[in-house]
Amino acid sequence: MQDLLYFIQQLINGLTIGSTYALIAIGYTMVYGIIGMINFAHGEIYMIGAYTALIAITGLAALGIAWLPLILIVALVCAMIVSSSMGWAVERVAYRPVRGKHRLIPLISAIGMSIFLQNYVHLAQGSRNIGFPALIEGGFRFGAEDSFQTSISYMQVTIFVTTLVCMTILSLFISRSRIGRACRAVSQDLGMANLLGIDTNRIISATFVIGAALAAVAGLLLGMYYGSIDPLFGFIAGLKAFTAAVLGGIGSIPGAMLGGLILGVAESMTSGYLSGEYKDVVSFGLLILILLFKPTGLLGKPEVEKI
Amino acid sequence: MAAHNLKHALFCAIVTLIISYPILGFNLASEGTTVTLEGAKTSTVVGVLLAAVIVFLFQLFRDTLMGSLRQLPAVNPLTNRKPMEQSKRLKLDSVLLTLMIIGALIWPFIASRGAVDLSTLVLIYIMLALGLNVVVGLAGLLDLGYVAFYAVGAYTFALLSQYYGVSFWFALPIGALLAALFGLVLGFPVLRLRGDYLAIVTLGFGEIIRILLNNMTNLTGGPNGIGGIPDPTLFGMEFGRRVKEEGNTSFHETFGIAYSGEHKVIFLYLIALVLAVITAIAIRRLMRMPVGRAWEALREDEIAAKSLGLNRTAVKLSAFTIGAFFAGFAGTVFASKQGFISPESFVFLESAIILAIVVLGGMGSQMGVILAAIAVTILPELAREFSEYRMLIFGAAMVLMMVWRPQGLLPMRRIHIELKKQE
């Protein structure tokens, strides 16, 4: 019984982390699906989202506002606005001028952007990690009083619910709205979509903005969940999210969700049963194995090489 | 058109404000567990506003500005200059190289100890960048975990000397070969992947190596690293004040000169110089051999190269292995120079710096890469007050380079024959 409870605990922790990975992974997968490049700076955009949210929360606290829903909503909106603007600006400055050149060129440009943004925040806010206030406390507990108890905190519930809501909105947006339809058209054939009168530049900008906004949501949630942030924490999270995107099949939005959840569970099982130090090794190992044996991922479509 | 420009300019200015003001304008300060918010200095706020105004004006008058910029090349006398004749250029190249090597040989005897030490580091970076240049510049394989091979070389020497008392000269080939073996073993499965996937997998591999080094505490000492790595010896002569090992003599006693700490620094510099020159020459020769041509053919057009009968895996694997080999070389020298290594020295940022050197110098161009290695290592030392902006400038330079001059500062020019135009 205890073993089962312990297993369930790891599963819940994994699904919590995994659902935020999925939120970040959407940004990678949408950009890759449309212009076929890895947006290396996406992890940094997520980090900036977390910083903005923290600034907003501290600012509101200084103003004496203590009503929790208001704080959360304002922080979320601020983070989404700043991150989306950042995503838009990054695309404009670093990616649009090199679009359509040799594959390595946008990638190197993206790595440069990632280093730039990391140091931008590092210089502005210092390199030390800063405590993120735990605004949502408490939770449910299961199991006998005197032995191991499975606990689900309200924070974890919040993460689940928020992720679910964001994913639903995104799915509806992609399948129903005009821009969503245009997004799908552009990802199928950019040139053809352009011929049919879709402003492809606008659509590409839109994917960056949407991805960045979701990353900002993840930034706020994970910042609160972990309890501290620093300028480097976007990098590893970005890599993990990219792994999730590849795992599920890059270019596919349901794939990113599935990949994020699988990766999160794999990680938390490793730290629960083996050792916390090796959880990164497991996720990178997983990435390497997937790319070797099923490069298209779980839900991806095989890519045909065109000459 | 003007109205559209105005709207766009306003939008850009507002975005500039949004992305810079919250992050730059407020400083988070943590005291204990409480976090407080402080407003930034007035100068920062003014700077942010100024930036927004500049963006606004630039976007507003972009068409006119860009138009006049296009006229500029006519003023620049270098635009219409004919490229130098091939034979002349080659001669100039070899003269320059000889001068550089002579200068590098004289350098340690006139410069201060600190400067020589820094130059050794520059030479290590030159070796690394030349090695990565084979992988990225020539073969077109983006390797973001290059630092892993560097770590393999350094840790090989450190561990061999710690457990078996192996000297520098034995460890040098072993370290390089082991790094090459790692390259071979890693490369074999992953080189089938497409360009950007390869980049991510190599990045993951670099991180895995670093995490393993950090956590295998019994073997590698974990985050504490390994210390007491011996200095190289010259035919059994040690450079310390006292001889540490049985059977060795000390350098200053053999030659009957006073002991000086500088001898060791200069000796290490010369070793690094010799190895860097060997690296450069070896790669230069390889570039002109069939395998070198195959690298470039594969980079230019994989499908065409395949259809002409090149074995894709073998060619890529050779580039990967050779690149790893030279990283192992550099790693051994680095371990010996520092006397102490820890996983801290082999983080992703290091890979990014080496990649930045290759990119700034011009992918594939040896001369460019060497000059870029010197610039990237020395400039931050010269401008110490700006040293905290070093990585910021790095990142920006990488982006700007890709946007404006993706071929690098000194792009590679290959030997070629031009057909005479028919009159």
XYZ file of C-alpha atoms in Angstrom:
730
model
C 0.000 0.000 0.000
C 2.768 2.370 0.937
C 4.607 1.558 -2.260
C 1.499 2.312 -4.241
C 1.037 5.643 -2.479
C 4.668 6.529 -3.152
C 4.212 5.618 -6.811
C 1.083 7.741 -7.055
C 2.922 10.643 -5.469
C 5.691 10.421 -8.078
C 3.084 10.155 -10.819
C 1.325 13.295 -9.620
C 4.589 15.228 -9.321
C 5.559 14.067 -12.800
C 2.267 15.055 -14.364
C 2.503 18.492 -12.742
C 5.965 19.205 -14.106
C 5.083 17.523 -17.370
C 2.072 19.713 -18.012
C 4.216 22.842 -17.723
C 6.794 21.299 -20.054
C 3.942 20.797 -22.470
C 3.059 24.501 -22.270
C 6.609 25.488 -23.173
C 6.875 22.750 -25.788
C 3.945 24.247 -27.721
C 6.146 27.219 -28.605
C 8.884 25.004 -30.006
C 6.569 22.780 -31.899
C 4.513 25.557 -33.516
C 7.575 27.455 -34.681
C 9.206 24.294 -35.959
C 6.044 23.246 -37.712
C 5.880 26.522 -39.615
C 9.421 27.609 -40.421
C 11.401 24.493 -39.539
C 13.796 26.079 -37.078
C 14.536 25.418 -33.419
C 13.788 28.575 -31.481
C 16.645 28.295 -29.032
C 15.678 31.495 -27.248
C 12.280 30.127 -26.246
C 13.534 28.948 -22.844
C 14.726 32.486 -22.164
C 11.339 33.903 -23.060
C 9.816 31.593 -20.483
C 12.398 32.811 -17.945
C 11.536 36.439 -18.718
C 7.885 35.584 -18.196
C 8.677 34.252 -14.733
C 10.687 37.378 -13.863
C 7.953 39.707 -15.050
C 5.383 37.792 -13.026
C 7.549 38.061 -9.920
C 8.048 41.788 -10.480
C 4.301 42.253 -10.849
C 3.566 40.225 -7.707
C 6.097 42.139 -5.610
C 4.869 45.424 -7.047
C 1.263 44.638 -6.110
C 2.344 43.555 -2.634
C 4.146 46.867 -2.217
C 0.940 48.669 -3.205
C -0.865 46.782 -0.455
C -3.106 44.645 -2.630
C -3.647 41.256 -1.035
C -6.608 39.768 -2.884
C -5.107 36.577 -4.334
C -7.090 36.162 -7.595
C -6.364 39.758 -8.582
C -2.635 39.315 -7.912
C -2.508 36.142 -9.956
C -4.450 37.555 -12.881
C -2.428 40.767 -13.026
C 0.842 38.821 -12.802
C -0.313 36.459 -15.532
C -1.404 39.252 -17.844
C 1.809 41.233 -17.303
C 3.968 38.173 -17.919
C 2.050 37.275 -21.062
C 2.278 40.797 -22.474
C 6.008 41.152 -21.847
C 6.859 37.650 -23.061
C 4.755 37.962 -26.199
C 6.348 41.288 -27.053
C 9.728 39.682 -26.490
C 8.790 36.775 -28.740
C 7.633 39.171 -31.430
C 10.774 41.301 -31.176
C 13.106 38.300 -31.208
C 11.502 36.972 -34.363
C 11.709 40.384 -35.982
C 15.319 41.100 -35.068
C 17.038 37.732 -35.135
C 15.024 35.313 -37.237
C 13.223 37.146 -40.010
C 16.379 38.506 -41.668
C 17.932 35.037 -41.804
C 14.849 33.134 -42.810
C 15.355 30.882 -45.811
C 19.135 30.814 -45.529
C 21.188 27.718 -44.809
C 19.827 25.690 -41.886
C 22.727 26.465 -39.557
C 22.400 30.229 -39.849
C 19.054 30.716 -38.061
C 20.125 28.174 -35.475
C 23.322 30.050 -34.614
C 21.390 33.302 -34.590
C 18.974 31.713 -32.119
C 21.793 30.531 -29.855
C 23.194 34.067 -29.910
C 19.782 35.451 -28.986
C 19.513 32.972 -26.135
C 22.890 34.017 -24.712
C 21.932 37.670 -25.164
C 18.622 37.368 -23.309
C 20.163 35.349 -20.491
C 22.730 38.038 -19.899
C 20.201 40.816 -20.357
C 18.253 39.556 -17.363
C 21.429 38.639 -15.529
C 22.706 42.229 -15.827
C 19.370 43.803 -14.954
C 18.377 41.542 -12.060
C 21.596 39.942 -10.841
C 22.685 36.349 -11.137
C 21.512 35.144 -7.726
C 18.333 33.187 -7.472
C 15.401 35.082 -6.035
C 12.699 33.579 -3.865
C 9.278 33.367 -5.478
C 6.502 33.693 -2.876
C 4.271 30.639 -2.545
C 0.913 32.294 -3.007
C -1.143 29.122 -3.048
C -0.591 26.938 -0.027
C -2.100 23.817 1.451
C -3.460 20.704 -0.195
C -5.108 17.327 0.121
C -3.571 14.290 1.781
C -4.312 10.610 1.374
C -3.182 7.595 3.375
C -2.794 6.573 6.982
C -1.610 9.196 9.452
C 1.473 7.340 10.646
C 2.927 6.218 7.308
C 3.691 7.728 3.898
C 0.976 10.044 2.687
C 0.274 11.009 -0.873
C -0.297 14.723 -1.056
C -1.690 16.909 -3.781
C -1.095 20.567 -3.124
C -3.525 23.232 -4.310
C -0.605 24.574 -6.336
C -0.470 21.326 -8.287
C -4.198 21.479 -8.848
C -3.818 25.066 -10.085
C -1.103 23.991 -12.507
C -3.269 21.190 -13.889
C -6.331 23.347 -14.296
C -4.479 26.291 -15.841
C -2.662 24.057 -18.291
C -5.873 22.336 -19.245
C -7.624 25.650 -19.824
C -4.727 27.004 -21.906
C -4.572 23.859 -24.032
C -8.304 23.921 -24.648
C -8.235 27.567 -25.668
C -5.285 26.909 -27.947
C -6.961 23.918 -29.592
C -10.123 25.900 -30.204
C -8.112 28.826 -31.484
C -6.149 26.688 -33.922
C -9.172 24.782 -35.189
C -11.799 27.527 -35.285
C -10.329 31.000 -35.664
C -9.206 32.689 -38.859
C -5.617 33.050 -37.688
C -5.599 29.438 -36.533
C -6.734 28.266 -39.929
C -4.066 30.403 -41.549
C -1.492 28.892 -39.174
C -2.409 25.414 -40.312
C -2.270 26.432 -43.937
C 1.147 28.044 -43.543
C 2.563 25.018 -41.763
C 1.419 22.786 -44.604
C 2.854 24.877 -47.377
C 4.268 28.312 -46.774
C 4.654 29.308 -50.383
C 1.211 28.161 -51.395
C -0.411 29.916 -48.439
C 1.350 33.074 -49.492
C 0.009 32.743 -53.026
C -3.499 32.331 -51.683
C -3.337 35.703 -49.985
C -2.311 34.827 -46.459
C 0.108 37.329 -44.944
C 2.673 34.695 -43.948
C 4.916 37.153 -42.112
C 2.008 38.032 -39.871
C 1.194 34.398 -39.226
C 4.794 33.575 -38.351
C 4.824 36.516 -35.935
C 1.561 35.238 -34.500
C 3.021 31.789 -33.777
C 5.919 33.364 -31.940
C 3.534 35.513 -29.902
C 1.250 32.580 -29.028
C 4.180 30.357 -28.067
C 5.687 33.110 -25.926
C 2.387 33.784 -24.153
C 2.040 30.109 -23.210
C 5.664 30.059 -22.057
C 4.886 33.024 -19.808
C 2.015 31.093 -18.226
C 4.421 28.229 -17.585
C 6.922 30.724 -16.156
C 4.474 31.999 -13.563
C 3.302 28.499 -12.627
C 6.740 26.916 -12.365
C 8.148 29.935 -10.543
C 5.511 29.526 -7.851
C 5.929 25.746 -7.815
C 9.711 25.723 -7.425
C 9.803 28.776 -5.178
C 12.815 30.455 -6.756
C 14.010 31.709 -10.123
C 17.357 32.719 -11.638
C 18.431 33.932 -15.095
C 19.733 30.497 -16.095
C 16.686 28.437 -15.266
C 15.138 28.963 -18.653
C 17.881 27.158 -20.478
C 17.426 23.691 -18.984
C 13.650 24.037 -18.975
C 13.834 25.006 -22.634
C 15.878 21.929 -23.448
C 13.442 19.721 -21.564
C 10.513 21.268 -23.367
C 12.247 20.783 -26.674
C 12.791 17.148 -25.732
C 9.086 16.924 -24.988
C 8.265 18.426 -28.374
C 10.516 15.942 -30.174
C 9.182 13.072 -28.086
C 5.634 13.779 -29.137
C 6.565 14.491 -32.724
C 7.735 17.988 -33.546
C 5.199 20.081 -35.395
C 2.254 18.363 -33.734
C 0.448 20.210 -30.936
C -1.199 17.146 -29.303
C 2.219 15.521 -29.563
C 3.777 18.291 -27.512
C 1.200 17.769 -24.769
C 1.729 14.003 -24.736
C 5.514 14.368 -24.866
C 5.525 16.837 -21.983
C 3.509 14.521 -19.759
C 5.642 11.465 -20.585
C 8.863 13.377 -19.986
C 7.627 14.789 -16.683
C 6.614 11.374 -15.399
C 9.889 9.785 -16.560
C 11.815 12.484 -14.725
C 9.941 12.280 -11.475
C 10.142 8.475 -11.485
C 13.914 8.764 -11.889
C 14.265 11.158 -9.009
C 11.816 9.128 -6.926
C 13.385 5.723 -7.447
C 16.987 6.397 -8.506
C 18.482 9.770 -7.702
C 17.545 13.373 -8.369
C 20.930 14.084 -9.918
C 20.338 11.734 -12.818
C 16.964 13.055 -13.918
C 18.560 15.299 -16.547
C 20.613 12.377 -17.806
C 17.426 10.373 -18.216
C 15.630 13.079 -20.146
C 18.553 13.728 -22.493
C 19.077 9.988 -22.872
C 15.408 9.677 -23.764
C 15.812 12.438 -26.363
C 18.787 10.697 -27.954
C 17.025 7.332 -28.051
C 13.897 8.803 -29.605
C 15.805 10.652 -32.269
C 17.689 7.475 -33.114
C 14.815 5.064 -33.302
C 11.788 7.189 -34.090
C 12.930 10.593 -35.317
C 9.365 11.568 -36.149
C 8.262 11.192 -32.530
C 5.133 9.540 -31.246
C 2.525 11.548 -33.126
C 4.606 13.210 -35.843
C 4.245 12.689 -39.533
C 7.243 11.327 -41.441
C 9.017 14.051 -43.321
C 9.652 13.606 -46.999
C 12.915 15.015 -48.231
C 12.223 17.215 -51.220
C 14.879 17.894 -53.763
C 2.610 54.843 -46.825
C 3.469 57.533 -44.272
C 0.473 56.676 -42.103
C 1.351 53.002 -42.242
C 4.941 53.824 -41.261
C 3.764 55.928 -38.350
C 1.587 53.123 -37.043
C 4.347 50.593 -37.363
C 6.883 52.918 -35.740
C 4.582 53.570 -32.807
C 4.008 49.859 -32.386
C 7.739 49.130 -32.429
C 8.432 51.855 -29.891
C 5.762 50.516 -27.543
C 7.140 46.989 -27.853
C 10.600 48.321 -27.035
C 9.198 49.913 -23.907
C 7.351 46.747 -22.903
C 10.318 44.452 -23.284
C 12.822 46.719 -21.598
C 11.040 48.746 -18.945
C 9.734 46.032 -16.583
C 13.021 44.121 -16.579
C 15.406 47.075 -16.513
C 13.271 49.581 -14.633
C 12.581 47.492 -11.520
C 15.180 45.651 -9.497
C 14.214 42.698 -7.384
C 16.158 42.557 -4.160
C 15.872 39.657 -1.776
C 16.619 40.064 1.897
C 16.259 36.770 3.651
C 12.967 35.363 2.504
C 11.236 38.612 1.599
C 11.574 40.054 -1.860
C 11.312 43.788 -2.352
C 11.091 45.909 -5.445
C 13.292 48.916 -6.070
C 13.066 51.432 -8.869
C 16.143 51.556 -11.074
C 18.460 54.544 -11.399
C 17.179 57.507 -13.364
C 19.860 56.987 -15.983
C 18.474 53.515 -16.770
C 14.965 54.868 -17.120
C 16.173 57.661 -19.377
C 18.142 55.097 -21.388
C 15.055 52.951 -21.885
C 12.998 55.940 -23.002
C 15.763 57.046 -25.324
C 15.926 53.577 -26.843
C 12.189 53.689 -27.511
C 12.514 57.100 -29.179
C 15.396 55.881 -31.326
C 13.420 52.822 -32.403
C 10.447 55.061 -33.191
C 12.494 57.466 -35.313
C 14.347 54.641 -37.054
C 11.154 52.846 -38.006
C 9.513 56.094 -39.086
C 12.282 57.039 -41.474
C 13.369 53.493 -42.281
C 12.700 53.669 -45.986
C 14.680 56.864 -46.439
C 17.480 55.669 -44.169
C 17.798 52.318 -45.883
C 17.707 54.047 -49.245
C 20.607 56.295 -48.349
C 22.491 53.379 -46.791
C 22.303 51.582 -50.082
C 24.050 54.528 -51.687
C 26.904 54.252 -49.207
C 28.899 51.448 -50.880
C 29.599 53.846 -53.703
C 31.534 55.981 -51.233
C 33.363 52.988 -49.802
C 36.486 52.450 -51.956
C 36.746 48.782 -50.989
C 33.492 47.642 -52.582
C 34.570 47.557 -56.163
C 38.053 46.337 -55.376
C 38.912 43.248 -57.331
C 39.721 40.199 -55.230
C 43.441 39.706 -54.931
C 45.019 37.372 -57.412
C 45.222 33.825 -56.192
C 48.962 33.301 -56.347
C 49.546 36.670 -54.665
C 47.040 35.892 -51.948
C 48.608 32.522 -51.195
C 52.036 34.121 -50.956
C 50.690 36.814 -48.644
C 48.999 34.146 -46.584
C 52.168 32.145 -46.043
C 54.226 35.279 -45.312
C 51.661 36.350 -42.724
C 51.610 32.904 -41.150
C 55.395 32.771 -40.889
C 55.460 36.230 -39.326
C 52.785 35.192 -36.855
C 54.687 32.098 -35.809
C 57.952 34.020 -35.419
C 56.157 36.665 -33.386
C 54.564 33.978 -31.246
C 57.987 32.427 -30.624
C 59.554 35.699 -29.481
C 56.514 36.758 -27.470
C 57.062 34.810 -24.176
C 60.565 36.245 -23.759
C 59.438 39.859 -23.918
C 55.978 39.710 -22.319
C 55.090 39.566 -18.659
C 54.214 36.327 -16.903
C 50.512 37.115 -16.818
C 50.476 37.909 -20.524
C 52.213 34.642 -21.377
C 49.746 32.718 -19.240
C 46.867 34.383 -21.071
C 48.501 33.609 -24.404
C 48.601 29.932 -23.461
C 44.868 30.107 -22.942
C 44.498 31.808 -26.327
C 46.440 28.959 -27.930
C 44.197 26.393 -26.255
C 41.171 28.198 -27.664
C 42.820 28.293 -31.078
C 43.242 24.515 -30.948
C 39.632 24.051 -29.891
C 38.304 26.441 -32.504
C 40.379 24.841 -35.267
C 39.038 21.460 -34.261
C 35.434 22.657 -34.158
C 36.027 24.398 -37.453
C 36.468 20.989 -39.063
C 33.133 19.820 -37.716
C 31.039 22.969 -38.152
C 32.865 24.983 -40.785
C 34.011 22.280 -43.163
C 31.610 19.399 -42.665
C 28.631 21.598 -41.764
C 27.640 19.525 -38.714
C 26.521 21.756 -35.877
C 28.072 20.289 -32.739
C 26.901 22.016 -29.557
C 28.494 19.510 -27.203
C 32.042 20.003 -28.374
C 33.168 20.830 -24.864
C 32.484 17.191 -23.887
C 35.491 16.026 -25.888
C 37.581 18.780 -24.332
C 36.472 17.452 -20.939
C 37.353 13.894 -21.941
C 40.891 14.974 -22.806
C 41.333 16.969 -19.599
C 39.873 14.291 -17.325
C 41.873 11.528 -19.018
C 45.103 13.242 -18.115
C 43.929 14.169 -14.631
C 42.738 10.647 -13.803
C 45.714 8.877 -15.372
C 48.133 11.045 -13.455
C 46.200 10.659 -10.224
C 45.805 6.895 -10.304
C 48.752 5.689 -12.371
C 51.200 8.591 -12.248
C 51.209 8.900 -16.036
C 53.167 11.915 -17.287
C 51.934 14.649 -19.627
C 53.665 13.292 -22.700
C 52.073 9.863 -22.378
C 48.702 11.280 -21.489
C 48.646 13.668 -24.470
C 48.118 11.033 -27.192
C 45.981 8.891 -24.898
C 43.700 11.824 -24.063
C 43.378 12.822 -27.699
C 42.729 9.258 -28.851
C 40.198 8.658 -26.124
C 38.374 11.854 -27.062
C 38.427 10.702 -30.691
C 37.026 7.345 -29.606
C 34.222 9.135 -27.783
C 33.573 11.115 -30.949
C 33.463 7.914 -32.974
C 31.158 6.107 -30.574
C 28.796 9.064 -30.240
C 28.987 9.977 -33.889
C 28.159 6.557 -35.232
C 24.496 6.573 -34.233
C 23.745 10.301 -34.288
C 25.249 11.363 -37.588
C 22.263 9.998 -39.444
C 20.233 12.823 -37.955
C 19.443 16.026 -39.756
C 21.313 19.236 -38.941
C 19.271 20.746 -36.132
C 18.499 17.439 -34.460
C 22.195 16.722 -34.456
C 22.780 20.030 -32.690
C 20.359 19.150 -29.909
C 21.648 15.609 -29.474
C 25.242 16.758 -29.184
C 24.114 19.401 -26.697
C 22.402 16.685 -24.674
C 25.507 14.541 -24.842
C 27.665 17.416 -23.574
C 25.300 17.938 -20.660
C 25.252 14.208 -19.861
C 29.056 14.090 -19.702
C 29.109 17.113 -17.406
C 26.425 15.690 -15.105
C 28.249 12.354 -14.946
C 31.515 14.091 -14.063
C 29.660 16.009 -11.386
C 28.038 12.951 -9.831
C 30.604 10.187 -10.103
C 32.168 11.474 -6.929
C 34.375 8.463 -6.131
C 36.089 8.591 -9.484
C 36.185 12.263 -10.491
C 35.816 14.041 -7.172
C 32.490 15.465 -8.323
C 32.148 19.235 -8.131
C 35.372 19.442 -6.136
C 37.309 18.428 -9.211
C 40.786 16.950 -9.385
C 43.836 18.873 -8.276
C 47.576 18.312 -8.252
C 47.849 17.595 -11.961
C 51.590 17.508 -12.770
C 53.311 19.933 -15.117
C 54.869 18.630 -18.295
C 58.558 17.734 -18.192
C 61.278 18.369 -20.765
C 63.156 15.085 -21.314
C 62.709 14.178 -17.674
C 63.553 17.654 -16.407
C 61.012 19.153 -14.045
C 60.254 22.830 -13.744
C 59.490 22.972 -10.049
C 61.940 24.189 -7.450
C 62.334 20.647 -6.126
C 62.164 17.413 -8.054
C 58.991 15.546 -7.212
C 59.575 12.251 -8.941
C 62.426 9.766 -8.603
C 64.865 9.777 -11.496
C 63.993 13.234 -12.766
C 66.281 16.218 -12.628
C 65.250 19.802 -12.367
C 65.507 22.186 -15.261
C 67.277 25.021 -13.476
C 69.911 22.762 -11.919
C 70.729 20.987 -15.161
C 71.400 24.236 -16.931
C 72.935 25.881 -13.889
C 70.591 28.881 -13.912
C 68.668 30.450 -11.078
C 65.212 29.009 -10.414
C 62.384 31.084 -11.764
C 58.661 30.419 -11.852
C 58.588 31.885 -15.347
C 60.345 28.906 -16.894
C 57.333 26.710 -16.388
C 54.905 29.265 -17.798
C 57.050 29.807 -20.871
C 57.519 26.076 -21.370
C 53.790 25.460 -21.215
C 53.226 28.297 -23.672
C 55.719 26.787 -26.085
C 54.105 23.366 -25.817
C 50.715 24.905 -26.535
C 52.184 26.841 -29.451
C 53.736 23.740 -30.990
C 50.523 21.780 -30.583
C 48.451 24.631 -32.038
C 50.768 24.845 -35.051
C 50.592 21.060 -35.485
C 46.788 21.264 -35.312
C 46.681 24.046 -37.880
C 49.039 22.297 -40.292
C 47.372 18.908 -39.909
C 43.957 20.359 -40.638
C 45.322 22.422 -43.517
C 46.662 19.261 -45.119
C 43.472 17.353 -44.429
C 41.445 20.077 -46.094
C 43.225 19.458 -49.371
C 43.060 15.699 -49.174
C 40.105 13.832 -50.673
C 38.515 13.535 -47.237
C 38.609 17.315 -46.794
C 37.010 17.871 -50.174
C 34.386 15.301 -49.248
C 33.548 17.241 -46.065
C 32.883 20.362 -48.028
C 30.977 18.542 -50.731
C 28.717 17.061 -48.097
C 28.200 20.443 -46.471
C 27.260 22.060 -49.747
C 24.842 19.456 -50.984
C 24.294 16.177 -49.277
C 22.161 14.617 -51.963
C 24.541 15.519 -54.764
C 27.498 14.223 -52.759
C 25.692 10.977 -52.087
C 24.776 10.510 -55.691
C 28.440 10.910 -56.614
C 29.251 7.898 -54.468
C 30.446 9.461 -51.222
C 29.825 7.396 -48.131
C 27.928 9.902 -46.061
C 28.401 8.241 -42.678
C 32.115 7.629 -43.141
C 32.780 11.201 -44.227
C 30.789 12.753 -41.392
C 32.286 10.361 -38.875
C 35.809 11.264 -39.946
C 35.106 14.974 -39.443
C 33.517 14.347 -36.062
C 36.340 12.103 -34.879
C 39.094 14.445 -36.027
C 37.393 17.396 -34.372
C 37.102 15.420 -31.140
C 40.738 14.375 -31.373
C 41.977 17.964 -31.340
C 39.596 18.852 -28.527
C 41.219 16.062 -26.512
C 44.609 17.560 -27.314
C 43.493 20.955 -26.053
C 41.933 19.382 -22.974
C 45.184 17.734 -21.931
C 47.082 21.005 -22.259
C 44.349 22.809 -20.344
C 44.493 20.320 -17.455
C 48.240 20.666 -17.273
C 48.104 24.473 -17.414
C 45.475 24.813 -14.694
C 46.772 21.998 -12.473
C 43.163 21.625 -11.348
C 39.985 20.808 -13.229
C 36.344 20.556 -12.292
C 33.102 20.150 -14.248
C 32.622 23.940 -13.943
C 35.113 24.412 -16.786
C 33.079 22.336 -19.214
C 29.649 23.953 -19.287
C 27.539 24.613 -22.375
C 28.648 28.239 -22.416
C 32.155 27.067 -23.245
C 30.815 25.229 -26.294
C 28.935 28.373 -27.264
C 32.090 30.488 -26.955
C 34.056 28.115 -29.176
C 31.199 28.107 -31.665
C 31.098 31.907 -31.552
C 34.819 31.998 -32.366
C 34.284 29.781 -35.396
C 31.299 31.801 -36.547
C 32.928 35.201 -36.052
C 36.106 34.117 -37.792
C 34.276 32.745 -40.762
C 33.260 29.125 -40.929
C 35.923 27.074 -42.614
C 38.558 29.819 -42.695
C 41.598 28.955 -40.593
C 43.116 32.411 -40.536
C 39.784 33.937 -39.570
C 39.269 31.437 -36.779
C 42.738 32.051 -35.341
C 42.236 35.824 -35.352
C 38.778 35.467 -33.826
C 40.141 33.219 -31.064
C 42.727 35.847 -30.202
C 40.163 38.637 -30.253
C 37.522 36.790 -28.243
C 39.951 35.763 -25.515
C 41.947 38.964 -25.228
C 39.346 41.703 -25.705
C 37.503 40.969 -22.433
C 40.816 41.062 -20.590
C 41.677 44.435 -22.064
C 38.311 45.966 -21.256
C 37.938 44.686 -17.740
C 35.330 47.242 -16.742
C 33.115 45.881 -19.505
C 33.813 42.268 -18.643
C 30.341 41.707 -17.249
C 28.945 42.717 -20.621
C 31.137 40.189 -22.370
C 28.517 37.497 -22.836
C 25.848 40.059 -23.711
C 28.051 41.398 -26.476
C 28.872 37.836 -27.537
C 25.239 36.966 -27.993
C 24.495 40.176 -29.855
C 27.567 39.704 -32.056
C 26.466 36.189 -32.979
C 23.041 37.431 -34.035
C 24.379 40.448 -35.941
C 26.998 38.339 -37.659
C 24.347 35.915 -38.890
C 22.141 38.765 -40.087
C 24.760 40.872 -41.830
C 27.725 38.696 -42.578
C 26.952 35.000 -42.174
C 30.216 34.126 -43.890
C 32.271 35.621 -41.035
C 34.965 38.274 -40.805
C 37.480 36.505 -43.009
C 35.439 34.119 -45.120
C 37.089 31.039 -46.494
C 38.246 31.340 -50.049
C 39.086 28.139 -51.699
C 41.644 27.609 -54.381
C 39.844 27.597 -57.649
C 40.329 28.175 -61.306
C 38.210 30.724 -63.073
C 37.194 30.264 -66.632
C 38.258 33.119 -68.837
C 35.293 35.033 -70.159
C 34.951 34.720 -73.870
C 35.129 37.993 -75.674
